[in-house]
């Protein structure tokens, strides 16, 4: 499945079949991602549907040179989760994230393809041990403090910090020329 | 040397776990600072990578029937929202209402940023060149993004694009750059306590 092409097909011709393919692939994963981040199953189901509806509506905004499809969709899911968590008061933070994602890179020599960055990050993750991966997931994807990561995994704070340090050193190694 | 948010702070921001007021000050820094913008893109790529490797959860709805109900038109690309006038060009302030600039003592003006969901008070601060702010400490966090100009205090010099993450362990006496002055955006949790005679006199008026 070429997710980039499917999104572009929605943008160009409101392609409903492309939507079905994207939904079947991504909605169950977005739901799983949201559940990992502590969203209850029924809300995660609802937000996963909303995320894919947003992909339909915002397909014209998708720019594969900035980020790959998975990264873009994960960011949409994050914004909807923030909004849902504060639904009564309607957070404006999702708009702020949209503004930041619309930012163009500044210097031409810093421009690299967002999809390339995505695949490098993916490759870097595979070099981690399961223990390191779990710590990276909690600290970076779920945004827990180091203290909370230690509590969640019932390991000492020092162990969290050293695992993160090792994991980042490994990842930095494979991402070096991107920064 | 450039001052940027800690990895822990940026990760909490990327995951949407920060208080909205504190997050807005980080967002202002991300908007200005290209290096942090790259770090944020990398963190987002990390989420994308997890999305690809995660064990899927079955959905209760059928995509085909959902696709019948889709609105016909997809959205056009919206123009980037214009920064509110006089917000020193910060686009991330566009979703928020801004108060009027008010003078809060010699050489210092302040305007409130209305962040309804926040535990923090958020404001923009503009100080004339050479202003010495009264020594103070905090009971909570004081996060600052410098938008223009610079200031200096016990922990270093902070210039446009820098991020200053102070908490209750830091007491500081900022001195504003003598040539450029300084404009920044600040989020405060807890209370500010001014120290010394002038600070105590000022306290009831400044009410930060």
Coordinates of C-alpha atoms in Angstrom, one line a residue:
Chain A
X1 CA 0.0 0.0 0.0
X2 CA 1.4 3.4 -1.0
X3 CA -0.2 5.7 1.6
X4 CA 1.3 8.8 0.1
X5 CA -0.3 8.1 -3.3
X6 CA -3.7 7.2 -1.7
X7 CA -3.8 10.6 0.2
X8 CA -2.9 12.4 -2.9
X9 CA -5.6 10.6 -4.8
X10 CA -8.2 11.8 -2.2
X11 CA -6.8 15.3 -2.6
X12 CA -7.1 15.3 -6.4
X13 CA -10.3 13.4 -7.0
X14 CA -12.1 12.7 -3.7
X15 CA -11.3 9.0 -4.2
X16 CA -13.6 7.0 -1.8
X17 CA -11.8 3.7 -2.6
X18 CA -8.5 5.2 -1.5
X19 CA -10.2 6.3 1.7
X20 CA -11.4 2.8 2.4
X21 CA -7.9 1.4 1.9
X22 CA -6.4 4.0 4.2
X23 CA -9.0 3.5 6.8
X24 CA -8.6 -0.3 6.8
X25 CA -4.8 0.1 7.3
X26 CA -4.6 3.1 9.6
X27 CA -7.7 3.3 11.8
X28 CA -6.9 0.1 13.7
X29 CA -3.4 1.3 14.3
X30 CA -4.4 4.8 15.4
X31 CA -6.9 3.2 17.8
X32 CA -4.1 1.0 19.2
X33 CA -1.7 4.0 19.5
X34 CA -4.3 6.0 21.4
X35 CA -5.1 3.1 23.7
X36 CA -1.3 2.8 24.4
X37 CA -1.4 6.4 25.4
X38 CA -4.1 5.7 28.0
X39 CA -7.2 6.6 26.0
X40 CA -10.2 4.3 26.8
X41 CA -11.1 1.9 24.0
X42 CA -14.5 3.4 23.0
X43 CA -13.0 7.0 22.9
X44 CA -10.0 5.6 21.0
X45 CA -12.4 4.0 18.5
X46 CA -14.2 7.3 18.0
X47 CA -11.0 9.4 17.7
X48 CA -9.5 6.9 15.2
X49 CA -12.6 7.3 13.0
X50 CA -12.3 11.1 13.4
X51 CA -8.6 11.0 12.5
X52 CA -9.4 9.2 9.2
X53 CA -12.2 11.6 8.5
X54 CA -9.8 14.4 9.0
X55 CA -7.4 12.8 6.6
X56 CA -10.2 12.9 4.0
X57 CA -10.9 16.6 4.7
X58 CA -7.3 17.7 5.0
X59 CA -5.8 15.6 2.2
X60 CA -4.9 18.7 0.2
X61 CA -2.7 19.9 3.1
X62 CA -0.6 16.7 3.0
X63 CA 2.9 17.4 1.9
X64 CA 5.1 14.3 1.6
X65 CA 8.3 16.3 1.5
X66 CA 7.6 17.5 5.1
X67 CA 6.6 14.2 6.7
X68 CA 5.5 10.7 5.6
X69 CA 1.9 9.6 5.8
X70 CA 2.3 7.8 9.1
X71 CA 3.9 10.8 10.8
X72 CA 1.2 13.1 9.4
X73 CA -1.6 10.8 10.6
X74 CA -0.1 10.3 14.0
X75 CA 0.1 14.1 14.4
X76 CA -3.6 14.5 13.4
X77 CA -4.5 11.8 16.0
X78 CA -2.5 13.7 18.7
X79 CA -4.3 17.0 18.0
X80 CA -7.7 15.3 18.2
X81 CA -6.7 13.6 21.4
X82 CA -5.7 17.0 23.0
X83 CA -8.9 18.5 21.8
X84 CA -11.0 15.6 23.2
X85 CA -9.2 15.8 26.6
X86 CA -10.3 19.4 26.9
X87 CA -13.5 19.2 24.9
X88 CA -15.7 21.2 27.3
X89 CA -13.3 24.1 27.1
X90 CA -12.1 23.5 23.5
X91 CA -8.3 23.7 23.5
X92 CA -6.7 25.9 20.9
X93 CA -3.5 24.0 21.1
X94 CA -4.4 21.7 18.1
X95 CA -4.4 24.9 16.0
X96 CA -1.0 25.8 17.3
X97 CA 0.4 22.4 16.3
X98 CA -1.1 22.9 12.8
X99 CA 0.6 26.3 12.5
X100 CA 4.0 24.7 13.5
X101 CA 3.5 21.8 11.1
X102 CA 2.9 24.3 8.3
X103 CA 6.3 25.9 8.9
X104 CA 8.7 25.7 6.0
X105 CA 12.3 24.8 6.7
X106 CA 14.4 27.9 6.6
X107 CA 17.8 27.4 5.0
X108 CA 17.9 25.5 1.7
X109 CA 20.8 23.4 2.9
X110 CA 18.7 22.0 5.7
X111 CA 16.0 20.8 3.5
X112 CA 15.7 17.1 3.4
X113 CA 12.8 14.9 2.5
X114 CA 10.4 14.2 5.4
X115 CA 9.7 10.7 4.2
X116 CA 13.4 10.0 4.3
X117 CA 13.7 11.2 7.8
X118 CA 10.8 8.9 8.7
X119 CA 12.4 5.8 7.3
X120 CA 15.7 6.7 9.0
X121 CA 14.0 7.0 12.4
X122 CA 12.2 3.7 11.7
X123 CA 15.5 2.0 11.0
X124 CA 17.1 3.6 14.1
X125 CA 14.3 2.2 16.2
X126 CA 15.0 -1.4 15.1
X127 CA 18.5 -1.1 16.5
X128 CA 17.2 -0.8 20.0
X129 CA 16.7 -3.6 22.5
X130 CA 13.1 -4.2 23.7
X131 CA 13.9 -2.6 27.1
X132 CA 15.3 0.5 25.4
X133 CA 12.4 0.6 23.0
X134 CA 9.8 0.6 25.8
X135 CA 11.6 3.5 27.6
X136 CA 11.8 5.5 24.3
X137 CA 8.2 4.9 23.6
X138 CA 7.0 6.1 27.0
X139 CA 9.4 9.0 27.2
X140 CA 9.1 10.3 23.6
X141 CA 5.8 9.1 22.2
X142 CA 3.7 9.3 25.3
X143 CA 5.7 12.3 26.7
X144 CA 6.0 10.9 30.3
X145 CA 8.5 12.5 32.6
X146 CA 11.5 10.3 33.4
X147 CA 10.1 9.9 36.9
X148 CA 6.7 8.6 35.5
X149 CA 8.5 6.2 33.2
X150 CA 10.3 4.8 36.2
X151 CA 7.0 4.4 38.1
X152 CA 5.2 2.9 35.1
X153 CA 7.9 0.2 34.6
X154 CA 8.8 -0.2 38.3
X155 CA 12.5 0.4 37.6
X156 CA 14.8 3.0 39.3
X157 CA 15.0 6.5 37.8
X158 CA 18.8 6.0 37.2
X159 CA 18.0 3.0 35.0
X160 CA 15.5 5.0 33.0
X161 CA 18.1 7.7 32.4
X162 CA 20.8 5.3 31.4
X163 CA 18.6 3.3 29.1
X164 CA 17.5 6.6 27.4
X165 CA 21.0 7.8 27.1
X166 CA 22.1 4.5 25.4
X167 CA 19.0 4.5 23.2
X168 CA 19.6 8.1 22.1
X169 CA 23.3 7.5 21.4
X170 CA 22.3 4.6 19.1
X171 CA 19.6 6.6 17.4
X172 CA 21.8 9.7 17.1
X173 CA 24.4 7.5 15.4
X174 CA 22.0 6.6 12.6
X175 CA 20.5 10.1 12.4
X176 CA 23.7 12.1 12.6
X177 CA 23.8 13.5 9.1
X178 CA 20.2 14.6 9.3
X179 CA 20.9 17.3 11.9
Chain B
X1 CA 25.4 29.3 23.4
X2 CA 21.8 28.8 22.6
X3 CA 19.2 27.9 25.3
X4 CA 16.6 25.3 24.3
X5 CA 14.0 23.2 26.1
X6 CA 15.2 20.0 27.7
X7 CA 14.5 16.7 25.8
X8 CA 12.0 15.9 28.5
X9 CA 10.1 19.1 28.0
X10 CA 10.1 18.9 24.3
X11 CA 8.8 15.3 24.4
X12 CA 6.0 16.2 26.7
X13 CA 5.1 19.1 24.3
X14 CA 5.2 16.8 21.3
X15 CA 2.9 14.3 23.1
X16 CA 0.4 17.0 24.0
X17 CA 1.0 16.5 27.7
X18 CA 2.0 20.0 28.7
X19 CA -0.3 22.6 30.3
X20 CA -1.7 24.7 27.4
X21 CA 0.0 28.0 28.7
X22 CA 3.4 26.3 29.1
X23 CA 2.9 24.6 25.7
X24 CA 2.2 27.9 24.0
X25 CA 5.6 29.3 25.2
X26 CA 7.4 26.2 23.9
X27 CA 5.4 26.6 20.6
X28 CA 6.7 30.2 20.3
X29 CA 10.2 28.9 20.7
X30 CA 9.6 26.1 18.1
X31 CA 8.3 28.7 15.7
X32 CA 11.4 30.8 16.0
X33 CA 14.2 28.2 16.5
X34 CA 14.9 26.0 13.4
X35 CA 17.0 23.5 15.4
X36 CA 14.2 22.8 17.8
X37 CA 11.8 22.6 14.9
X38 CA 13.9 19.8 13.5
X39 CA 13.9 18.0 16.8
X40 CA 10.1 18.3 17.0
X41 CA 9.9 16.8 13.4
X42 CA 12.0 13.9 14.6
X43 CA 9.8 13.3 17.6
X44 CA 6.8 13.3 15.3
X45 CA 8.6 10.9 13.0
X46 CA 9.1 8.6 16.1
X47 CA 5.3 8.6 16.6
X48 CA 4.8 7.8 12.9
X49 CA 7.3 4.9 13.3
X50 CA 5.4 3.5 16.3
X51 CA 2.1 3.8 14.4
X52 CA 3.6 1.5 11.7
X53 CA 4.9 -1.1 14.0
X54 CA 2.0 -1.3 16.5
X55 CA -0.3 -4.3 16.8
X56 CA -3.6 -3.1 15.3
X57 CA -6.9 -3.0 17.3
X58 CA -10.0 -4.1 15.4
X59 CA -12.4 -1.3 14.6
X60 CA -16.1 -1.5 15.3
X61 CA -17.1 0.3 12.1
X62 CA -16.9 -0.7 8.4
X63 CA -14.8 1.7 6.3
X64 CA -17.0 1.1 3.2
X65 CA -20.2 2.3 4.9
X66 CA -18.4 5.2 6.5
X67 CA -17.1 6.3 3.1
X68 CA -20.7 6.7 1.8
X69 CA -21.3 9.4 4.4
X70 CA -18.1 11.4 3.6
X71 CA -18.6 15.1 2.9
X72 CA -18.0 15.7 -0.8
X73 CA -15.4 18.4 -0.8
X74 CA -12.0 18.1 0.7
X75 CA -10.6 21.2 2.4
X76 CA -8.6 23.8 0.5
X77 CA -5.2 24.7 1.8
X78 CA -5.8 27.5 4.3
X79 CA -3.5 30.5 4.4
X80 CA -1.3 30.5 7.4
X81 CA -3.0 32.6 10.1
X82 CA -1.6 36.1 10.3
X83 CA 0.1 36.9 13.6
X84 CA -2.1 39.3 15.6
X85 CA -0.8 42.9 15.1
X86 CA 1.9 43.9 17.5
X87 CA 2.5 40.3 18.7
X88 CA 6.1 40.6 17.3
X89 CA 5.1 38.3 14.4
X90 CA 4.3 35.2 16.3
X91 CA 1.8 33.1 14.3
X92 CA 1.3 30.7 17.2
X93 CA -0.5 33.5 19.1
X94 CA -3.2 33.7 16.3
X95 CA -5.7 31.4 18.0
X96 CA -5.6 33.4 21.3
X97 CA -7.1 36.8 22.4
X98 CA -4.5 39.3 23.4
X99 CA -5.0 42.1 26.0
X100 CA -3.9 45.7 25.7
X101 CA -0.3 46.7 26.4
X102 CA -0.1 48.0 29.9
X103 CA 2.8 49.8 31.6
X104 CA 3.8 47.9 34.8
X105 CA 6.6 50.1 36.0
X106 CA 9.4 52.1 34.5
X107 CA 10.4 50.8 31.1
X108 CA 8.3 47.6 31.3
X109 CA 5.0 46.9 29.5
X110 CA 2.9 43.8 29.5
X111 CA 0.0 42.3 27.6
X112 CA -2.0 39.3 28.7
X113 CA -2.5 36.3 26.4
X114 CA -5.8 34.7 27.2
X115 CA -5.3 30.9 27.4
X116 CA -8.6 29.6 28.8
X117 CA -7.4 26.0 29.4
X118 CA -4.3 26.9 31.3
X119 CA -3.1 26.7 34.9
X120 CA -0.5 29.2 34.0
X121 CA -0.7 32.9 33.4
X122 CA 0.6 33.8 30.0
X123 CA 1.7 37.3 28.9
X124 CA 4.0 39.1 26.5
X125 CA 6.6 41.4 28.1
X126 CA 8.4 44.3 26.5
X127 CA 11.2 46.0 28.3
X128 CA 13.2 49.1 27.3
X129 CA 17.0 48.8 26.7
X130 CA 19.0 48.6 30.0
X131 CA 16.0 48.0 32.2
X132 CA 16.9 46.1 35.4
X133 CA 14.0 43.9 36.5
X134 CA 13.6 43.5 40.3
X135 CA 15.1 40.4 41.8
X136 CA 12.5 37.7 42.2
X137 CA 11.8 34.0 42.7
X138 CA 8.9 31.7 41.9
X139 CA 6.9 29.1 43.7
X140 CA 6.3 27.4 40.3
X141 CA 7.6 27.4 36.8
X142 CA 8.6 30.5 34.8
X143 CA 9.1 29.6 31.1
X144 CA 10.1 32.3 28.7
X145 CA 10.7 32.5 25.0
X146 CA 12.7 35.5 23.9
X147 CA 11.1 36.9 20.8
X148 CA 13.3 39.9 20.1
X149 CA 16.3 41.6 21.8
X150 CA 18.0 39.9 24.8
X151 CA 18.4 39.8 28.6
X152 CA 21.0 38.5 30.9
X153 CA 20.8 37.1 34.4
X154 CA 22.6 34.8 36.8
X155 CA 22.3 31.8 34.5
X156 CA 23.4 33.3 31.2
X157 CA 22.5 35.5 28.3
X158 CA 19.2 34.9 26.5
X159 CA 18.6 36.2 23.0
X160 CA 15.9 36.0 20.3
X161 CA 14.8 32.4 19.8
X162 CA 16.2 31.2 23.2
X163 CA 14.1 29.4 25.8
X164 CA 14.5 30.0 29.5
X165 CA 13.1 27.3 31.8
X166 CA 13.3 28.5 35.4
X167 CA 11.6 26.9 38.4
X168 CA 11.4 27.4 42.1
X169 CA 15.1 26.7 42.6
X170 CA 16.1 29.8 40.6
X171 CA 16.1 33.3 41.9
X172 CA 17.2 35.8 39.3
X173 CA 17.6 39.4 38.4
X174 CA 17.2 39.9 34.7
X175 CA 19.0 42.9 33.1
X176 CA 17.7 43.8 29.6
X177 CA 20.1 44.3 26.7
X178 CA 21.3 48.0 26.8
X179 CA 20.9 48.4 23.0
X180 CA 18.1 46.2 21.8
X181 CA 15.7 46.0 24.7
X182 CA 13.7 42.8 25.0
X183 CA 10.4 41.3 24.0
X184 CA 9.4 37.9 25.3
X185 CA 6.5 35.6 26.0
X186 CA 6.2 34.2 29.5
X187 CA 4.1 31.5 31.2
X188 CA 4.0 31.4 35.0
X189 CA 2.6 28.9 37.4
X190 CA 2.6 29.6 41.1
X191 CA 3.4 33.0 42.4
X192 CA 6.3 35.5 41.9
X193 CA 7.9 36.9 45.0
X194 CA 10.0 40.1 44.5
X195 CA 12.9 40.5 46.8
X196 CA 14.2 43.7 48.4
X197 CA 12.7 47.0 49.3
X198 CA 11.7 48.2 45.8
X199 CA 10.4 44.8 44.9
X200 CA 8.1 44.6 48.0
X201 CA 6.8 48.1 47.2
X202 CA 6.1 47.0 43.6
X203 CA 4.4 43.7 44.5
X204 CA 0.8 44.9 44.9
X205 CA 1.0 46.7 41.6
X206 CA 2.6 44.1 39.4
X207 CA 0.4 41.2 40.3
X208 CA 1.9 38.8 37.7

